Amino acid sequence: MIQSPAISRDLPPRAPDLLAWYDRHARRLPWRTSPAERRAGVKPDPYRVWLSEIMLQQTNVTTVKPYFEDFLARWPTVSDLAAASTEDVMKAWAGLGYYSRARNLKACADTVVREHGGRFPENAAGLRDLPGIGAYTSAAIAAIAHDEPAAVVDGNVERVLSRIFAVETPLPAAKKEIAALQAELTPERRAGDYAQAMMDLGATLCTPKRPACPLCPWEASCTAHARGTEELYPRKAAKADRPERAGAAFVAIRSDGAILLRKRAERGLLGGMTEVPGSDWLAGPAPAPGTNAAPFPADWRRVAAPVVHIFTHFRLTLDIWHASLPEAHPAPADAWWASARDLPHEALPSVMKKAIEAAAPGATRKRR
């Protein structure tokens, strides 16, 4: 077990200084209970905290806000979410990416209602037993919702502390070292505000490029700032080249504007999401798959420019083929025709929206 390093310097970073800054500058976020509200006795809603933390995994605040507000309007409580269909949850999630989060979100809501009477466990240990909740998320929920002094470490915290202490170990190997520093700094009181203050500090001042050091409450304690090397931290291990994959997608468009869709297998990448028919995605460089994987014979025409989509572990290039069909054309047994009105509300991941837009510009945009 890693031992917490002793924090020793002439001007060590102090939680009270950061909290005083947070009291003045906390971001207003739809899932957050502000410092003033907390002082007035308003307690954070664990459901909102959990929902926001799941959405914010690998996704930025600006992108998450409208999704969070939409989910909350549809399903105001965890019991409401548990009662929803998986298909509706996946549709509401479409566009946020990392779709295993949506499946785990629904599974977690089901578990909280079925096994915990609709109440989230109040400590990190209990939260970790729920689907889709790991070490970071359990610590964040426990700290923010219940003020448990858990060490909350996200990308913002890694950046802040790696600069404050000039952590030379590259990420991801430095994660344990940074977590130990965070554990030592986390106060017994106002642990939730402290966790959110660290997030805000990294998001608004201690940014990856050109950090606003003169405005930082910990400027005098920052080793990297004293050396003028802020942007060199956090150190990062060299990334391996992202593998290439290639395939084809087929956008069949009926004369009434409906587009042919099918559902992906429940397990695996983009599991349970909706797609246009297509070929397997083969390790590249691969030969163009042509129309062999088309859902039926038709006058398929290739779009001039392929679609490129970056996944976490590979880069995908899709040739896009489209065909115009009469309104009476039947759908294959494993597919359906989505009307122009319904298409924007289908559970289409971003790569499939790109494929459809390449063949039918504007088709996936929601109508007002």
mmCIF file of C-alpha atoms in Angstrom:
data_model
loop_
_atom_site.group_PDB
_atom_site.id
_atom_site.type_symbol
_atom_site.label_atom_id
_atom_site.label_comp_id
_atom_site.label_asym_id
_atom_site.label_seq_id
_atom_site.Cartn_x
_atom_site.Cartn_y
_atom_site.Cartn_z
ATOM 1 C CA MET A 1 0.000 0.000 0.000
ATOM 2 C CA ILE A 2 1.403 3.390 -0.972
ATOM 3 C CA GLN A 3 2.387 5.638 1.906
ATOM 4 C CA SER A 4 1.166 9.233 1.828
ATOM 5 C CA PRO A 5 4.119 11.552 1.206
ATOM 6 C CA ALA A 6 4.757 14.161 3.848
ATOM 7 C CA ILE A 7 3.844 17.604 2.569
ATOM 8 C CA SER A 8 6.679 19.837 3.673
ATOM 9 C CA ARG A 9 7.548 23.245 2.271
ATOM 10 C CA ASP A 10 7.789 26.824 3.489
ATOM 11 C CA LEU A 11 4.322 27.667 2.161
ATOM 12 C CA PRO A 12 2.390 24.381 1.888
ATOM 13 C CA PRO A 13 -0.954 24.406 0.055
ATOM 14 C CA ARG A 14 -3.796 24.787 2.573
ATOM 15 C CA ALA A 15 -7.366 23.628 2.080
ATOM 16 C CA PRO A 16 -8.812 26.739 3.837
ATOM 17 C CA ASP A 17 -7.176 29.018 1.259
ATOM 18 C CA LEU A 18 -8.674 27.008 -1.584
ATOM 19 C CA LEU A 19 -12.104 26.903 0.079
ATOM 20 C CA ALA A 20 -12.067 30.678 0.604
ATOM 21 C CA TRP A 21 -11.386 31.090 -3.117
ATOM 22 C CA TYR A 22 -14.153 28.599 -3.967
ATOM 23 C CA ASP A 23 -16.661 30.460 -1.792
ATOM 24 C CA ARG A 24 -16.122 33.490 -4.027
ATOM 25 C CA HIS A 25 -15.640 31.862 -7.427
ATOM 26 C CA ALA A 26 -17.520 28.537 -7.505
ATOM 27 C CA ARG A 27 -18.979 27.735 -10.926
ATOM 28 C CA ARG A 28 -22.751 27.664 -11.173
ATOM 29 C CA LEU A 29 -23.624 24.206 -12.484
ATOM 30 C CA PRO A 30 -27.095 22.626 -12.743
ATOM 31 C CA TRP A 31 -26.104 19.648 -10.591
ATOM 32 C CA ARG A 32 -24.202 21.606 -7.947
ATOM 33 C CA THR A 33 -25.271 22.838 -4.525
ATOM 34 C CA SER A 34 -23.449 26.156 -4.100
ATOM 35 C CA PRO A 35 -21.385 27.052 -1.010
ATOM 36 C CA ALA A 36 -24.048 29.596 -0.012
ATOM 37 C CA GLU A 37 -26.805 26.983 -0.307
ATOM 38 C CA ARG A 38 -24.787 24.545 1.766
ATOM 39 C CA ARG A 39 -24.322 27.172 4.479
ATOM 40 C CA ALA A 40 -28.098 27.679 4.425
ATOM 41 C CA GLY A 41 -28.593 23.967 5.109
ATOM 42 C CA VAL A 42 -29.378 22.749 1.571
ATOM 43 C CA LYS A 43 -27.964 19.269 1.066
ATOM 44 C CA PRO A 44 -26.811 17.964 -2.308
ATOM 45 C CA ASP A 45 -29.071 15.444 -4.020
ATOM 46 C CA PRO A 46 -27.090 12.178 -4.387
ATOM 47 C CA TYR A 47 -29.053 11.344 -7.545
ATOM 48 C CA ARG A 48 -27.986 14.575 -9.242
ATOM 49 C CA VAL A 49 -24.408 14.148 -8.082
ATOM 50 C CA TRP A 50 -24.277 10.563 -9.370
ATOM 51 C CA LEU A 51 -25.930 11.409 -12.703
ATOM 52 C CA SER A 52 -23.552 14.305 -13.336
ATOM 53 C CA GLU A 53 -20.457 12.340 -12.379
ATOM 54 C CA ILE A 54 -21.337 9.491 -14.745
ATOM 55 C CA MET A 55 -21.990 11.938 -17.572
ATOM 56 C CA LEU A 56 -18.807 13.884 -16.889
ATOM 57 C CA GLN A 57 -16.573 10.837 -17.245
ATOM 58 C CA GLN A 58 -14.424 11.669 -20.295
ATOM 59 C CA THR A 59 -16.891 14.400 -21.357
ATOM 60 C CA ASN A 60 -16.677 18.154 -20.756
ATOM 61 C CA VAL A 61 -19.076 20.311 -18.757
ATOM 62 C CA THR A 62 -20.393 22.262 -21.768
ATOM 63 C CA THR A 63 -21.408 19.062 -23.555
ATOM 64 C CA VAL A 64 -22.948 17.502 -20.443
ATOM 65 C CA LYS A 65 -25.196 20.394 -19.335
ATOM 66 C CA PRO A 66 -28.036 19.933 -21.860
ATOM 67 C CA TYR A 67 -27.961 16.144 -21.485
ATOM 68 C CA PHE A 68 -28.123 16.442 -17.697
ATOM 69 C CA GLU A 69 -31.044 18.856 -17.848
ATOM 70 C CA ASP A 70 -32.881 16.626 -20.347
ATOM 71 C CA PHE A 71 -32.376 13.515 -18.188
ATOM 72 C CA LEU A 72 -33.540 15.358 -15.091
ATOM 73 C CA ALA A 73 -36.655 16.640 -16.866
ATOM 74 C CA ARG A 74 -37.511 13.124 -18.072
ATOM 75 C CA TRP A 75 -36.493 11.227 -14.957
ATOM 76 C CA PRO A 76 -36.414 13.508 -11.863
ATOM 77 C CA THR A 77 -35.518 10.685 -9.459
ATOM 78 C CA VAL A 78 -33.541 7.471 -9.551
ATOM 79 C CA SER A 79 -36.854 5.587 -9.276
ATOM 80 C CA ASP A 80 -38.089 7.316 -12.422
ATOM 81 C CA LEU A 81 -34.904 6.350 -14.243
ATOM 82 C CA ALA A 82 -35.191 2.750 -13.071
ATOM 83 C CA ALA A 83 -38.752 2.630 -14.451
ATOM 84 C CA ALA A 84 -37.623 3.858 -17.884
ATOM 85 C CA SER A 85 -36.895 1.459 -20.725
ATOM 86 C CA THR A 86 -33.281 0.799 -21.650
ATOM 87 C CA GLU A 87 -34.094 1.863 -25.214
ATOM 88 C CA ASP A 88 -35.332 5.287 -24.054
ATOM 89 C CA VAL A 89 -32.240 5.781 -21.897
ATOM 90 C CA MET A 90 -29.952 4.901 -24.802
ATOM 91 C CA LYS A 91 -31.816 7.319 -27.063
ATOM 92 C CA ALA A 92 -31.476 10.119 -24.521
ATOM 93 C CA TRP A 93 -27.765 9.335 -24.151
ATOM 94 C CA ALA A 94 -27.034 9.268 -27.903
ATOM 95 C CA GLY A 95 -24.232 11.687 -28.731
ATOM 96 C CA LEU A 96 -22.544 11.610 -25.313
ATOM 97 C CA GLY A 97 -20.286 8.712 -26.311
ATOM 98 C CA TYR A 98 -18.755 5.909 -24.216
ATOM 99 C CA TYR A 99 -22.079 4.075 -24.335
ATOM 100 C CA SER A 100 -21.224 1.516 -21.692
ATOM 101 C CA ARG A 101 -21.830 4.397 -19.275
ATOM 102 C CA ALA A 102 -25.481 4.550 -20.358
ATOM 103 C CA ARG A 103 -25.967 0.813 -19.903
ATOM 104 C CA ASN A 104 -24.322 0.981 -16.481
ATOM 105 C CA LEU A 105 -26.406 4.058 -15.612
ATOM 106 C CA LYS A 106 -29.609 2.094 -16.148
ATOM 107 C CA ALA A 107 -28.237 -0.963 -14.327
ATOM 108 C CA CYS A 108 -27.173 1.187 -11.389
ATOM 109 C CA ALA A 109 -30.578 2.879 -11.131
ATOM 110 C CA ASP A 110 -32.234 -0.543 -11.182
ATOM 111 C CA THR A 111 -29.917 -1.785 -8.413
ATOM 112 C CA VAL A 112 -30.416 1.286 -6.202
ATOM 113 C CA VAL A 113 -34.188 0.901 -6.407
ATOM 114 C CA ARG A 114 -34.251 -2.889 -6.131
ATOM 115 C CA GLU A 115 -31.628 -3.388 -3.419
ATOM 116 C CA HIS A 116 -31.446 -0.037 -1.599
ATOM 117 C CA GLY A 117 -35.020 1.210 -1.613
ATOM 118 C CA GLY A 118 -34.199 4.062 -4.001
ATOM 119 C CA ARG A 119 -31.465 5.546 -1.770
ATOM 120 C CA PHE A 120 -27.809 5.630 -2.729
ATOM 121 C CA PRO A 121 -25.315 4.264 -0.171
ATOM 122 C CA GLU A 122 -23.811 7.118 1.833
ATOM 123 C CA ASN A 123 -20.162 6.087 1.742
ATOM 124 C CA ALA A 124 -17.594 5.341 -0.922
ATOM 125 C CA ALA A 125 -17.310 1.661 0.031
ATOM 126 C CA GLY A 126 -21.030 1.061 -0.462
ATOM 127 C CA LEU A 127 -21.157 3.083 -3.670
ATOM 128 C CA ARG A 128 -18.323 1.048 -5.194
ATOM 129 C CA ASP A 129 -20.542 -2.040 -5.182
ATOM 130 C CA LEU A 130 -22.973 -0.431 -7.645
ATOM 131 C CA PRO A 131 -22.748 -1.014 -11.422
ATOM 132 C CA GLY A 132 -20.603 1.510 -13.263
ATOM 133 C CA ILE A 133 -19.168 3.139 -10.136
ATOM 134 C CA GLY A 134 -15.428 2.840 -9.678
ATOM 135 C CA ALA A 135 -12.911 4.327 -7.271
ATOM 136 C CA TYR A 136 -13.078 7.893 -8.590
ATOM 137 C CA THR A 137 -16.870 8.088 -8.952
ATOM 138 C CA SER A 138 -17.545 6.545 -5.538
ATOM 139 C CA ALA A 139 -15.159 9.009 -3.885
ATOM 140 C CA ALA A 140 -16.697 11.955 -5.735
ATOM 141 C CA ILE A 141 -20.282 11.048 -4.820
ATOM 142 C CA ALA A 142 -19.393 10.290 -1.209
ATOM 143 C CA ALA A 143 -17.495 13.570 -0.814
ATOM 144 C CA ILE A 144 -19.868 15.874 -2.697
ATOM 145 C CA ALA A 145 -23.165 14.376 -1.504
ATOM 146 C CA HIS A 146 -22.171 13.323 2.023
ATOM 147 C CA ASP A 147 -18.952 15.211 2.881
ATOM 148 C CA GLU A 148 -17.009 12.001 3.381
ATOM 149 C CA PRO A 149 -13.306 13.031 3.345
ATOM 150 C CA ALA A 150 -12.552 10.810 0.352
ATOM 151 C CA ALA A 151 -9.669 11.691 -1.962
ATOM 152 C CA VAL A 152 -11.271 12.747 -5.253
ATOM 153 C CA VAL A 153 -8.839 12.741 -8.188
ATOM 154 C CA ASP A 154 -9.897 13.609 -11.742
ATOM 155 C CA GLY A 155 -7.866 15.070 -14.590
ATOM 156 C CA ASN A 156 -8.114 18.571 -13.160
ATOM 157 C CA VAL A 157 -6.807 17.434 -9.778
ATOM 158 C CA GLU A 158 -3.956 15.532 -11.422
ATOM 159 C CA ARG A 159 -2.903 18.655 -13.260
ATOM 160 C CA VAL A 160 -3.127 20.934 -10.203
ATOM 161 C CA LEU A 161 -1.226 18.664 -7.825
ATOM 162 C CA SER A 162 1.385 17.595 -10.353
ATOM 163 C CA ARG A 163 2.224 21.296 -10.736
ATOM 164 C CA ILE A 164 2.044 22.188 -7.055
ATOM 165 C CA PHE A 165 4.449 19.381 -6.139
ATOM 166 C CA ALA A 166 6.321 19.120 -9.473
ATOM 167 C CA VAL A 167 5.505 15.414 -9.719
ATOM 168 C CA GLU A 168 8.093 14.014 -12.107
ATOM 169 C CA THR A 169 6.553 10.569 -12.522
ATOM 170 C CA PRO A 170 4.613 10.476 -15.807
ATOM 171 C CA LEU A 171 0.923 9.680 -15.905
ATOM 172 C CA PRO A 172 -0.615 7.173 -15.615
ATOM 173 C CA ALA A 173 2.088 5.809 -13.293
ATOM 174 C CA ALA A 174 1.805 8.954 -11.134
ATOM 175 C CA LYS A 175 -1.850 8.350 -10.250
ATOM 176 C CA LYS A 176 -1.145 6.661 -6.901
ATOM 177 C CA GLU A 177 1.338 9.347 -5.908
ATOM 178 C CA ILE A 178 -1.130 12.119 -6.731
ATOM 179 C CA ALA A 179 -3.986 10.306 -4.968
ATOM 180 C CA ALA A 180 -1.842 10.103 -1.826
ATOM 181 C CA LEU A 181 -1.161 13.843 -1.982
ATOM 182 C CA GLN A 182 -4.861 14.540 -2.413
ATOM 183 C CA ALA A 183 -5.730 12.305 0.532
ATOM 184 C CA GLU A 184 -3.347 14.260 2.757
ATOM 185 C CA LEU A 185 -4.742 17.614 1.656
ATOM 186 C CA THR A 186 -8.455 16.707 1.856
ATOM 187 C CA PRO A 187 -9.996 18.297 4.979
ATOM 188 C CA GLU A 188 -12.280 16.490 7.420
ATOM 189 C CA ARG A 189 -14.831 19.296 7.114
ATOM 190 C CA ARG A 190 -16.256 20.545 3.792
ATOM 191 C CA ALA A 191 -14.712 17.646 1.901
ATOM 192 C CA GLY A 192 -17.341 17.991 -0.845
ATOM 193 C CA ASP A 193 -16.670 21.688 -1.363
ATOM 194 C CA TYR A 194 -12.939 20.991 -1.343
ATOM 195 C CA ALA A 195 -13.306 18.322 -4.049
ATOM 196 C CA GLN A 196 -15.341 20.681 -6.226
ATOM 197 C CA ALA A 197 -12.941 23.552 -5.527
ATOM 198 C CA MET A 198 -10.080 21.443 -6.865
ATOM 199 C CA MET A 199 -12.094 20.652 -9.980
ATOM 200 C CA ASP A 200 -12.923 24.336 -10.501
ATOM 201 C CA LEU A 201 -9.331 25.401 -9.934
ATOM 202 C CA GLY A 202 -8.140 23.062 -12.677
ATOM 203 C CA ALA A 203 -10.992 23.930 -15.033
ATOM 204 C CA THR A 204 -10.798 27.727 -14.721
ATOM 205 C CA LEU A 205 -7.274 28.762 -13.612
ATOM 206 C CA CYS A 206 -4.824 25.845 -13.660
ATOM 207 C CA THR A 207 -5.636 25.060 -17.283
ATOM 208 C CA PRO A 208 -3.475 22.893 -19.567
ATOM 209 C CA LYS A 209 -2.206 25.907 -21.512
ATOM 210 C CA ARG A 210 -1.415 29.390 -20.162
ATOM 211 C CA PRO A 211 -2.647 28.875 -16.587
ATOM 212 C CA ALA A 212 -3.768 32.038 -14.761
ATOM 213 C CA CYS A 213 -1.238 31.676 -11.949
ATOM 214 C CA PRO A 214 -1.585 35.206 -10.474
ATOM 215 C CA LEU A 215 -5.243 34.457 -9.671
ATOM 216 C CA CYS A 216 -4.549 31.081 -8.046
ATOM 217 C CA PRO A 217 -4.999 30.790 -4.262
ATOM 218 C CA TRP A 218 -2.073 28.345 -4.178
ATOM 219 C CA GLU A 219 0.304 30.342 -6.367
ATOM 220 C CA ALA A 220 2.857 30.782 -3.564
ATOM 221 C CA SER A 221 2.868 27.028 -2.913
ATOM 222 C CA CYS A 222 3.354 25.896 -6.517
ATOM 223 C CA THR A 223 6.778 24.431 -7.293
ATOM 224 C CA ALA A 224 6.188 24.394 -11.047
ATOM 225 C CA HIS A 225 5.159 28.058 -11.008
ATOM 226 C CA ALA A 226 8.257 28.988 -9.029
ATOM 227 C CA ARG A 227 10.360 27.295 -11.709
ATOM 228 C CA GLY A 228 8.330 28.698 -14.605
ATOM 229 C CA THR A 229 7.573 25.169 -15.815
ATOM 230 C CA GLU A 230 3.804 24.981 -15.297
ATOM 231 C CA GLU A 231 2.994 23.702 -18.777
ATOM 232 C CA LEU A 232 5.452 20.816 -18.454
ATOM 233 C CA TYR A 233 3.135 19.153 -15.920
ATOM 234 C CA PRO A 234 1.622 16.700 -15.615
ATOM 235 C CA ARG A 235 4.339 14.598 -17.168
ATOM 236 C CA LYS A 236 2.848 12.072 -19.561
ATOM 237 C CA ALA A 237 4.179 8.824 -20.948
ATOM 238 C CA ALA A 238 4.530 8.716 -24.724
ATOM 239 C CA LYS A 239 1.357 7.510 -26.409
ATOM 240 C CA ALA A 240 1.403 4.515 -28.688
ATOM 241 C CA ASP A 241 0.208 5.050 -32.243
ATOM 242 C CA ARG A 242 -3.569 4.617 -32.573
ATOM 243 C CA PRO A 243 -4.390 1.550 -34.727
ATOM 244 C CA GLU A 244 -6.390 1.971 -37.936
ATOM 245 C CA ARG A 245 -9.637 0.219 -38.868
ATOM 246 C CA ALA A 246 -11.738 0.493 -42.011
ATOM 247 C CA GLY A 247 -15.223 -0.451 -43.133
ATOM 248 C CA ALA A 248 -18.298 0.600 -45.078
ATOM 249 C CA ALA A 249 -21.670 2.033 -44.054
ATOM 250 C CA PHE A 250 -24.827 1.925 -46.195
ATOM 251 C CA VAL A 251 -27.374 4.738 -45.985
ATOM 252 C CA ALA A 252 -30.591 3.598 -47.651
ATOM 253 C CA ILE A 253 -33.036 6.479 -48.143
ATOM 254 C CA ARG A 254 -36.679 5.942 -49.083
ATOM 255 C CA SER A 255 -38.541 8.452 -51.234
ATOM 256 C CA ASP A 256 -40.419 9.677 -48.118
ATOM 257 C CA GLY A 257 -37.113 10.469 -46.356
ATOM 258 C CA ALA A 258 -37.051 7.394 -44.085
ATOM 259 C CA ILE A 259 -33.637 5.824 -43.493
ATOM 260 C CA LEU A 260 -32.883 2.156 -42.853
ATOM 261 C CA LEU A 261 -31.561 1.377 -39.371
ATOM 262 C CA ARG A 262 -30.741 -1.664 -37.285
ATOM 263 C CA LYS A 263 -29.612 -2.346 -33.725
ATOM 264 C CA ARG A 264 -26.074 -3.350 -32.813
ATOM 265 C CA ALA A 265 -25.397 -6.391 -30.632
ATOM 266 C CA GLU A 266 -25.870 -5.700 -26.917
ATOM 267 C CA ARG A 267 -22.265 -6.543 -26.082
ATOM 268 C CA GLY A 268 -19.159 -4.953 -27.486
ATOM 269 C CA LEU A 269 -18.355 -1.516 -28.840
ATOM 270 C CA LEU A 270 -21.465 0.718 -29.099
ATOM 271 C CA GLY A 271 -23.465 -2.205 -27.735
ATOM 272 C CA GLY A 272 -27.229 -1.807 -27.994
ATOM 273 C CA MET A 273 -26.972 1.396 -30.034
ATOM 274 C CA THR A 274 -28.604 2.039 -33.408
ATOM 275 C CA GLU A 275 -26.670 2.025 -36.688
ATOM 276 C CA VAL A 276 -27.039 2.032 -40.434
ATOM 277 C CA PRO A 277 -26.154 -1.342 -41.980
ATOM 278 C CA GLY A 278 -22.472 -1.808 -42.651
ATOM 279 C CA SER A 279 -19.511 -4.113 -42.950
ATOM 280 C CA ASP A 280 -17.228 -5.367 -40.211
ATOM 281 C CA TRP A 281 -14.506 -2.911 -39.187
ATOM 282 C CA LEU A 282 -11.261 -4.562 -40.227
ATOM 283 C CA ALA A 283 -7.783 -3.762 -38.996
ATOM 284 C CA GLY A 284 -6.134 -1.414 -41.464
ATOM 285 C CA PRO A 285 -4.845 -0.563 -43.792
ATOM 286 C CA ALA A 286 -7.622 -2.693 -45.269
ATOM 287 C CA PRO A 287 -8.954 -2.835 -48.837
ATOM 288 C CA ALA A 288 -12.187 -0.961 -49.491
ATOM 289 C CA PRO A 289 -15.019 -3.402 -48.681
ATOM 290 C CA GLY A 290 -17.194 -2.318 -51.614
ATOM 291 C CA THR A 291 -20.885 -3.197 -51.564
ATOM 292 C CA ASN A 292 -20.576 -6.836 -50.488
ATOM 293 C CA ALA A 293 -21.981 -5.991 -47.052
ATOM 294 C CA ALA A 294 -24.927 -3.971 -48.384
ATOM 295 C CA PRO A 295 -28.285 -4.908 -46.813
ATOM 296 C CA PHE A 296 -29.804 -5.610 -50.257
ATOM 297 C CA PRO A 297 -29.043 -5.071 -53.947
ATOM 298 C CA ALA A 298 -29.563 -1.456 -55.052
ATOM 299 C CA ASP A 299 -27.945 1.299 -57.058
ATOM 300 C CA TRP A 300 -25.400 2.051 -54.327
ATOM 301 C CA ARG A 301 -23.292 5.147 -54.914
ATOM 302 C CA ARG A 302 -20.231 6.016 -52.870
ATOM 303 C CA VAL A 303 -19.954 9.422 -51.196
ATOM 304 C CA ALA A 304 -16.782 11.118 -52.367
ATOM 305 C CA ALA A 305 -15.184 11.659 -48.950
ATOM 306 C CA PRO A 306 -15.060 8.875 -46.347
ATOM 307 C CA VAL A 307 -16.033 9.480 -42.728
ATOM 308 C CA VAL A 308 -13.243 9.388 -40.160
ATOM 309 C CA HIS A 309 -14.056 8.836 -36.486
ATOM 310 C CA ILE A 310 -11.625 8.623 -33.590
ATOM 311 C CA PHE A 311 -12.398 6.085 -30.871
ATOM 312 C CA THR A 312 -10.335 5.794 -27.711
ATOM 313 C CA HIS A 313 -8.284 2.859 -28.979
ATOM 314 C CA PHE A 314 -8.439 3.140 -32.774
ATOM 315 C CA ARG A 315 -9.112 5.393 -35.767
ATOM 316 C CA LEU A 316 -11.960 4.325 -38.034
ATOM 317 C CA THR A 317 -12.373 5.200 -41.713
ATOM 318 C CA LEU A 318 -15.764 4.413 -43.246
ATOM 319 C CA ASP A 319 -16.652 4.468 -46.915
ATOM 320 C CA ILE A 320 -20.215 5.766 -47.148
ATOM 321 C CA TRP A 321 -22.591 4.337 -49.750
ATOM 322 C CA HIS A 322 -26.109 5.607 -50.342
ATOM 323 C CA ALA A 323 -29.084 4.478 -52.391
ATOM 324 C CA SER A 324 -32.540 5.884 -53.098
ATOM 325 C CA LEU A 325 -35.448 3.440 -52.719
ATOM 326 C CA PRO A 326 -39.210 3.620 -53.337
ATOM 327 C CA GLU A 327 -41.468 4.122 -50.337
ATOM 328 C CA ALA A 328 -42.784 0.553 -50.619
ATOM 329 C CA HIS A 329 -39.329 -1.042 -50.309
ATOM 330 C CA PRO A 330 -39.400 -3.573 -47.425
ATOM 331 C CA ALA A 331 -36.898 -3.532 -44.597
ATOM 332 C CA PRO A 332 -34.772 -6.633 -43.929
ATOM 333 C CA ALA A 333 -35.856 -8.767 -40.988
ATOM 334 C CA ASP A 334 -33.229 -7.280 -38.643
ATOM 335 C CA ALA A 335 -33.862 -3.638 -39.568
ATOM 336 C CA TRP A 336 -36.530 -0.933 -39.742
ATOM 337 C CA TRP A 337 -37.257 2.296 -41.573
ATOM 338 C CA ALA A 338 -36.932 5.378 -39.351
ATOM 339 C CA SER A 339 -39.025 8.293 -40.554
ATOM 340 C CA ALA A 340 -37.487 11.721 -41.071
ATOM 341 C CA ARG A 341 -39.334 12.859 -37.928
ATOM 342 C CA ASP A 342 -38.166 9.945 -35.755
ATOM 343 C CA LEU A 343 -34.582 9.688 -36.991
ATOM 344 C CA PRO A 344 -33.126 12.499 -34.819
ATOM 345 C CA HIS A 345 -34.501 10.745 -31.721
ATOM 346 C CA GLU A 346 -32.978 7.338 -32.444
ATOM 347 C CA ALA A 347 -30.080 6.048 -30.326
ATOM 348 C CA LEU A 348 -27.474 6.911 -32.938
ATOM 349 C CA PRO A 349 -23.852 7.204 -31.783
ATOM 350 C CA SER A 350 -21.806 10.051 -33.231
ATOM 351 C CA VAL A 351 -20.078 7.897 -35.849
ATOM 352 C CA MET A 352 -23.444 6.834 -37.264
ATOM 353 C CA LYS A 353 -24.733 10.398 -37.296
ATOM 354 C CA LYS A 354 -21.628 11.313 -39.293
ATOM 355 C CA ALA A 355 -22.314 8.473 -41.743
ATOM 356 C CA ILE A 356 -25.933 9.532 -42.276
ATOM 357 C CA GLU A 357 -25.041 13.223 -42.555
ATOM 358 C CA ALA A 358 -22.468 12.399 -45.248
ATOM 359 C CA ALA A 359 -25.238 10.936 -47.405
ATOM 360 C CA ALA A 360 -28.222 13.011 -46.242
ATOM 361 C CA PRO A 361 -27.117 16.384 -44.793
ATOM 362 C CA GLY A 362 -29.379 17.602 -41.990
ATOM 363 C CA ALA A 363 -31.197 14.293 -41.555
ATOM 364 C CA THR A 364 -30.120 13.718 -37.925
ATOM 365 C CA ARG A 365 -30.771 17.259 -36.692
ATOM 366 C CA LYS A 366 -33.693 17.625 -34.330
ATOM 367 C CA ARG A 367 -36.632 19.603 -35.680
ATOM 368 C CA ARG A 368 -38.030 22.394 -33.559
#
